[in-house]
Amino acid sequence: MLDTLRKLAQRYHVPLLSLITDEHTGEAGLVTRVEAFVDMLERKAAGRGVKIA
Amino acid sequence: MTTVFLGIDVGSVTTKFVVIDDETDLVAHLYLRTSGKPVAVVQAALRELATRLPDLTELTGVGVTGSARQLIGAIVGADVVKNEITAHAVGAAHCKPDVQTVIEIGGQDSKVIILRDSIVTDFAMNTVCAAGTGSFLDQQSFRLNLAIEDFGRLALNSKTPVRIAGRCTVFAESDMIHKQQMGHQVEDILYGLCQALARNFLNNLCLGKELCPPIIFQGGVASNGGMVRAFEELLGTQVTVPPHHDVIGALGVALLARERYQATHRASAFKGWVVSEMCYETTSFECKGCSNLCEVVCVAQDGEIIGRWGSRCSKWDV
């Protein structure tokens, strides 16, 4: 499933973030990944002169 | 009056500080062990930095990153609180603008960041296990009674490295002990471990990613020459360790603080160097409001609450 998604994302240049969770009680890792993903989209858009509200 | 920007990277094992000026030149940097006390280490470092900076320097922006970024951000009065991935990417792209791949291994996590034209296009961070990060190398050198600083130098002397399973730290350690009891040389075991960790990193984290050169290797583990060589051998290409490779995250977040100032020209929220003299106390409790039973943390400065977080809903947030 993930492989197919990865291939599709690559083909159509769609940003993709996969999150894997385990028994950790901390959510820090998840928060970091989601934050970084949002930053990536924002900085990408800013690089093209597009502003995300 | 010179304006400077401070970046703080509060990691699990070490805490890094970088001061840059308006031209992004490095003015001062510090690398300290967190030793389980993030607040105390930040206070000590601020005391030290205040004496190092020339008179008439104005701190115009503060950025904080790392796993204790929320706590330290509240304490120092940060303008920018950013995740480590963005901070490291910004720092790396500043050091080497044409970088396409960043390998970063710290105390508790490892990440790979793919950039094209200085913009992050993809990244991954270790998910289920901390196998292959700095604290494991630290533990193993302690077990072998070696200073972590000598680890890389010794590993580079290896002629016939042993094969160690790097998938899991528990198995890696028992593999290492087995090889040691069979009579293998310490340097061969050390370099075997480097190879195992590099292999694990490339096989798991970098799965499905195109690692194009130039490749930068940063974070505390990049000080280990054995790890650098293991990556170069496996990737078949040159891996560069940039100067100040151990403080790139702090540099990145200092650059972000500068970026914020240039975009807004708003004054910094920095509470001043007095932060190092204040008394901070953290308390926590379990919220019984619903079945989530969130662990809420409360930070007080001289008895006054300056931050509270940890709940899933915003009930307790300050």
Coordinates of C-alpha atoms in Angstrom, one line a residue:
Chain A
M1 CA 0.0 0.0 0.0
L2 CA 2.7 2.5 1.1
D3 CA 4.9 1.5 -1.8
T4 CA 2.0 2.2 -4.3
L5 CA 1.4 5.6 -2.6
R6 CA 5.1 6.4 -2.7
K7 CA 5.2 5.6 -6.4
L8 CA 2.1 7.7 -7.2
A9 CA 3.4 10.6 -5.1
Q10 CA 6.7 10.5 -7.0
R11 CA 5.0 10.3 -10.4
Y12 CA 2.6 13.2 -9.8
H13 CA 5.0 15.2 -7.5
V14 CA 2.6 15.2 -4.6
P15 CA 4.3 15.7 -1.2
L16 CA 3.7 12.6 1.0
L17 CA 4.3 12.0 4.7
S18 CA 4.0 8.5 6.2
L19 CA 3.7 8.3 9.9
I20 CA 4.5 5.1 11.8
T21 CA 3.5 4.9 15.4
D22 CA 4.4 2.5 18.2
E23 CA 3.9 2.0 21.9
H24 CA 5.7 5.3 22.9
T25 CA 3.4 7.4 25.1
G26 CA 5.2 10.6 23.9
E27 CA 3.8 12.3 20.9
A28 CA 6.9 14.4 20.3
G29 CA 8.1 12.4 17.3
L30 CA 4.7 12.7 15.6
V31 CA 4.4 16.4 16.3
T32 CA 7.9 17.0 15.0
R33 CA 7.2 15.1 11.8
V34 CA 3.9 16.8 11.1
E35 CA 5.4 20.3 11.9
A36 CA 8.3 19.6 9.6
F37 CA 5.9 18.5 6.8
V38 CA 3.9 21.7 7.1
D39 CA 7.1 23.8 7.1
M40 CA 8.3 21.9 4.0
L41 CA 5.0 22.8 2.2
E42 CA 5.2 26.4 3.3
R43 CA 8.8 26.9 2.4
K44 CA 8.3 25.2 -0.9
A45 CA 5.4 27.5 -1.7
A46 CA 7.3 30.6 -0.4
G47 CA 10.2 29.6 -2.7
R48 CA 7.8 29.8 -5.6
G49 CA 6.4 33.1 -4.3
V50 CA 3.1 31.6 -3.2
K51 CA 1.9 32.5 0.3
I52 CA 0.0 30.0 2.5
A53 CA -2.2 31.6 5.0
Chain B
M1 CA 25.3 48.8 18.1
T2 CA 25.7 45.3 16.5
T3 CA 22.6 43.2 16.3
V4 CA 23.0 39.4 16.9
F5 CA 20.7 36.4 16.8
L6 CA 20.8 33.4 19.2
G7 CA 19.9 29.9 18.3
I8 CA 19.5 27.2 20.9
D9 CA 19.2 23.5 20.1
V10 CA 18.2 21.6 23.3
G11 CA 18.8 17.9 22.4
S12 CA 18.4 14.8 24.5
V13 CA 22.1 14.4 25.2
T14 CA 23.6 17.8 24.3
T15 CA 22.5 21.4 24.1
K16 CA 24.0 23.7 21.5
F17 CA 24.1 27.5 21.3
V18 CA 25.0 29.6 18.3
V19 CA 25.2 33.4 18.1
I20 CA 25.3 34.9 14.6
D21 CA 25.5 38.5 13.5
D22 CA 23.4 40.4 11.0
E23 CA 25.6 39.1 8.1
T24 CA 25.0 35.5 9.4
D25 CA 28.6 35.2 10.5
L26 CA 29.2 33.0 13.5
V27 CA 30.0 35.1 16.6
A28 CA 30.0 32.5 19.3
H29 CA 29.0 28.9 19.8
L30 CA 28.8 26.5 22.8
Y31 CA 28.3 22.7 22.9
L32 CA 27.3 21.3 26.4
R33 CA 26.0 18.1 27.8
T34 CA 22.3 18.3 28.7
S35 CA 22.9 15.9 31.6
G36 CA 19.1 15.5 32.1
K37 CA 18.7 19.2 33.2
P38 CA 17.8 21.3 30.2
V39 CA 16.9 24.4 32.2
A40 CA 20.0 24.5 34.3
V41 CA 22.2 24.0 31.2
V42 CA 20.6 26.8 29.3
Q43 CA 21.0 29.1 32.3
A44 CA 24.7 28.3 32.6
A45 CA 25.2 28.8 28.9
L46 CA 23.5 32.2 28.9
R47 CA 25.7 33.3 31.8
E48 CA 28.7 32.2 29.7
L49 CA 27.5 33.8 26.5
A50 CA 26.8 37.1 28.1
T51 CA 30.4 37.4 29.1
R52 CA 31.7 36.3 25.6
L53 CA 29.7 38.9 23.6
P54 CA 31.3 42.3 23.1
D55 CA 29.7 45.3 24.7
L56 CA 27.0 47.1 22.8
T57 CA 25.6 43.9 21.3
E58 CA 21.9 43.7 21.0
L59 CA 20.1 40.4 20.9
T60 CA 17.4 40.9 18.3
G61 CA 16.0 37.5 18.0
V62 CA 16.0 34.1 19.7
G63 CA 15.2 30.7 18.1
V64 CA 14.8 27.4 19.9
T65 CA 14.7 23.9 18.5
G66 CA 15.3 20.3 19.8
S67 CA 13.2 18.1 21.9
A68 CA 13.0 20.5 24.8
R69 CA 12.1 23.5 22.5
Q70 CA 8.7 24.2 24.1
L71 CA 10.1 24.3 27.7
I72 CA 13.2 26.4 26.8
G73 CA 11.2 28.6 24.5
A74 CA 8.9 29.6 27.3
I75 CA 11.8 30.2 29.6
V76 CA 14.0 32.3 27.5
G77 CA 11.2 34.1 25.6
A78 CA 11.8 32.7 22.1
D79 CA 10.7 34.4 18.9
V80 CA 10.9 31.2 16.9
V81 CA 10.2 27.7 18.1
K82 CA 10.9 25.2 15.3
N83 CA 11.2 21.5 14.9
E84 CA 14.6 20.0 14.4
I85 CA 14.1 18.9 10.8
T86 CA 13.4 22.4 9.5
A87 CA 16.2 23.8 11.7
H88 CA 18.7 21.3 10.4
A89 CA 17.7 21.8 6.8
V90 CA 18.0 25.6 7.0
G91 CA 21.4 25.3 8.7
A92 CA 22.7 22.7 6.2
A93 CA 21.5 24.7 3.2
H94 CA 23.3 27.8 4.6
C95 CA 26.6 25.9 5.0
K96 CA 26.4 24.3 1.6
P97 CA 23.8 25.9 -0.7
D98 CA 24.0 23.1 -3.3
V99 CA 23.5 20.3 -0.8
Q100 CA 21.0 17.6 -1.9
T101 CA 21.2 15.1 1.0
V102 CA 21.6 15.7 4.7
I103 CA 22.3 12.9 7.1
E104 CA 21.9 13.9 10.7
I105 CA 22.5 11.7 13.6
G106 CA 22.0 13.1 17.1
G107 CA 21.7 11.6 20.6
Q108 CA 18.3 10.1 20.3
D109 CA 17.2 10.5 16.7
S110 CA 18.5 10.2 13.2
K111 CA 17.1 11.9 10.1
V112 CA 17.7 12.1 6.4
I113 CA 16.6 15.3 4.6
I114 CA 16.4 15.6 0.8
L115 CA 16.8 19.1 -0.6
R116 CA 16.5 20.4 -4.1
D117 CA 17.6 24.0 -4.8
S118 CA 17.9 24.6 -1.0
I119 CA 14.3 23.6 -0.4
V120 CA 13.3 20.4 1.5
T121 CA 11.4 18.0 -0.8
D122 CA 11.4 14.9 1.5
F123 CA 12.6 13.8 4.9
A124 CA 12.4 10.8 7.3
M125 CA 13.2 10.4 10.9
N126 CA 13.8 7.2 12.9
T127 CA 10.4 6.0 14.1
V128 CA 10.2 2.8 16.1
C129 CA 13.7 2.4 17.6
A130 CA 16.7 4.5 18.4
A131 CA 19.1 1.9 17.1
G132 CA 22.1 3.6 15.7
T133 CA 21.9 7.0 17.4
G134 CA 24.5 8.8 19.5
S135 CA 23.3 7.6 22.9
F136 CA 23.9 3.9 21.9
L137 CA 27.4 4.7 20.7
D138 CA 27.9 6.5 24.0
Q139 CA 26.7 3.5 26.0
Q140 CA 28.9 1.1 24.1
S141 CA 32.0 3.2 24.5
F142 CA 31.2 3.4 28.2
R143 CA 30.8 -0.4 28.3
L144 CA 34.2 -0.8 26.6
N145 CA 35.7 1.8 28.9
L146 CA 36.6 4.2 26.1
A147 CA 36.1 7.9 25.8
I148 CA 33.5 8.6 23.1
E149 CA 36.1 11.0 21.5
D150 CA 38.4 8.1 20.8
F151 CA 35.8 5.9 19.3
G152 CA 36.2 7.1 15.7
R153 CA 40.0 7.2 15.8
L154 CA 40.1 3.5 17.0
A155 CA 37.4 2.4 14.5
L156 CA 39.5 3.8 11.6
N157 CA 42.4 1.5 12.6
S158 CA 40.2 -1.6 11.7
K159 CA 41.5 -3.9 9.0
T160 CA 39.0 -6.7 9.2
P161 CA 35.7 -5.4 10.6
V162 CA 33.3 -7.9 12.1
R163 CA 29.7 -8.2 11.0
I164 CA 27.2 -6.9 13.6
A165 CA 23.4 -6.8 13.3
G166 CA 22.3 -3.2 13.6
R167 CA 18.6 -3.6 13.4
C168 CA 18.2 -3.4 17.2
T169 CA 20.5 -2.1 19.9
V170 CA 19.8 -5.1 22.2
F171 CA 20.9 -7.6 19.4
A172 CA 23.8 -5.3 18.4
E173 CA 25.1 -5.3 21.9
S174 CA 24.9 -9.1 22.3
D175 CA 26.6 -9.4 18.9
M176 CA 29.4 -7.2 20.0
I177 CA 29.9 -9.1 23.2
H178 CA 29.9 -12.4 21.3
K179 CA 32.6 -11.1 19.0
Q180 CA 34.7 -9.7 21.8
Q181 CA 34.5 -13.1 23.7
M182 CA 35.6 -14.9 20.5
G183 CA 38.8 -12.8 20.5
H184 CA 38.2 -10.1 17.9
Q185 CA 40.1 -6.9 18.1
V186 CA 38.3 -3.9 19.7
E187 CA 38.8 -1.7 16.6
D188 CA 37.3 -4.3 14.4
I189 CA 34.2 -4.6 16.6
L190 CA 33.9 -0.8 16.7
Y191 CA 34.2 -0.4 13.0
G192 CA 31.8 -3.3 12.5
L193 CA 29.3 -1.4 14.7
C194 CA 29.7 1.7 12.6
Q195 CA 29.0 -0.3 9.4
A196 CA 26.0 -1.9 11.0
L197 CA 24.6 1.5 12.1
A198 CA 25.2 3.1 8.7
R199 CA 23.6 0.0 6.9
N200 CA 20.6 0.2 9.2
F201 CA 20.2 4.0 8.5
L202 CA 20.4 3.5 4.8
N203 CA 18.2 0.4 4.7
N204 CA 15.4 1.8 6.9
L205 CA 15.4 5.6 6.9
C206 CA 16.5 6.1 3.3
L207 CA 14.2 3.5 1.9
G208 CA 12.8 4.8 -1.4
K209 CA 14.8 8.0 -1.3
E210 CA 17.2 9.2 -3.9
L211 CA 20.4 10.2 -2.1
C212 CA 22.1 12.5 -4.6
P213 CA 25.5 14.2 -3.9
P214 CA 26.6 16.6 -2.4
I215 CA 25.9 14.7 0.8
I216 CA 26.4 16.4 4.2
F217 CA 26.8 14.5 7.5
Q218 CA 26.0 16.5 10.6
G219 CA 25.0 16.1 14.2
G220 CA 27.2 14.9 17.1
V221 CA 27.8 11.4 15.6
A222 CA 29.5 13.0 12.5
S223 CA 32.5 13.6 14.9
N224 CA 33.0 9.9 14.7
G225 CA 35.4 9.2 11.8
G226 CA 34.3 5.6 11.7
M227 CA 30.7 6.5 10.9
V228 CA 31.9 8.9 8.2
R229 CA 34.0 6.2 6.5
A230 CA 31.2 3.6 6.8
F231 CA 28.7 5.9 5.0
E232 CA 31.3 6.7 2.3
E233 CA 31.9 3.0 1.7
L234 CA 28.3 2.1 1.5
L235 CA 27.2 5.1 -0.6
G236 CA 30.3 5.0 -2.8
T237 CA 30.6 8.7 -2.8
Q238 CA 32.1 11.5 -0.7
V239 CA 30.4 12.5 2.5
T240 CA 31.2 16.0 3.8
V241 CA 31.2 16.9 7.4
P242 CA 30.8 20.7 7.5
P243 CA 32.7 22.9 10.0
H244 CA 30.6 23.3 13.2
H245 CA 28.7 20.1 12.2
D246 CA 27.6 19.6 15.8
V247 CA 25.7 22.9 16.1
I248 CA 24.0 23.1 12.7
G249 CA 20.5 22.8 14.3
A250 CA 21.2 25.8 16.5
L251 CA 22.6 27.7 13.6
G252 CA 19.5 26.9 11.5
V253 CA 17.2 28.2 14.2
A254 CA 19.3 31.3 14.7
L255 CA 18.9 31.9 10.9
L256 CA 15.2 31.5 11.2
A257 CA 15.1 34.1 14.0
R258 CA 17.0 36.4 11.7
E259 CA 14.6 35.7 8.9
R260 CA 11.6 36.5 11.2
Y261 CA 13.2 39.8 12.3
Q262 CA 13.9 40.8 8.7
A263 CA 10.4 40.0 7.6
T264 CA 8.6 41.7 10.6
H265 CA 11.1 44.1 12.3
R266 CA 9.3 43.2 15.5
A267 CA 11.2 43.5 18.8
S268 CA 12.4 40.2 20.3
A269 CA 10.5 38.4 23.1
F270 CA 13.8 37.6 24.7
K271 CA 13.6 38.0 28.5
G272 CA 17.2 39.2 28.8
W273 CA 20.3 37.6 30.2
V274 CA 18.7 37.8 33.7
V275 CA 17.1 34.5 32.7
S276 CA 20.2 32.8 34.0
E277 CA 19.6 34.3 37.5
M278 CA 15.9 33.5 37.8
C279 CA 14.4 30.5 39.6
Y280 CA 12.4 28.1 37.5
E281 CA 10.2 25.3 38.8
T282 CA 8.3 22.7 36.9
T283 CA 5.4 20.7 38.3
S284 CA 3.1 18.2 36.7
F285 CA -0.2 16.6 37.4
E286 CA -2.6 14.1 35.8
C287 CA -5.7 15.8 34.6
K288 CA -8.8 13.7 35.6
G289 CA -11.1 15.7 33.4
C290 CA -11.7 12.8 30.9
S291 CA -10.4 9.3 30.1
N292 CA -7.3 10.6 28.3
L293 CA -5.7 11.3 31.7
C294 CA -3.2 13.8 30.2
E295 CA 0.0 14.6 32.0
V296 CA 0.0 18.3 32.3
V297 CA 3.3 20.2 32.9
C298 CA 3.4 23.6 34.5
V299 CA 6.5 26.0 34.4
A300 CA 6.8 28.8 36.9
Q301 CA 9.3 31.6 36.9
D302 CA 9.9 33.0 40.4
G303 CA 6.5 31.6 41.5
E304 CA 4.6 33.0 38.5
I305 CA 3.2 30.5 35.9
I306 CA 4.7 31.2 32.5
G307 CA 3.7 28.1 30.6
R308 CA 1.5 25.0 30.9
W309 CA 1.1 22.2 28.3
G310 CA 0.6 18.5 27.8
S311 CA -3.1 18.3 27.6
R312 CA -4.8 17.1 24.4
C313 CA -7.5 19.7 24.7
S314 CA -6.6 23.3 25.3
K315 CA -8.1 23.4 28.8
W316 CA -4.8 23.9 30.7
D317 CA -2.8 25.8 28.0
V318 CA -1.1 29.1 29.0

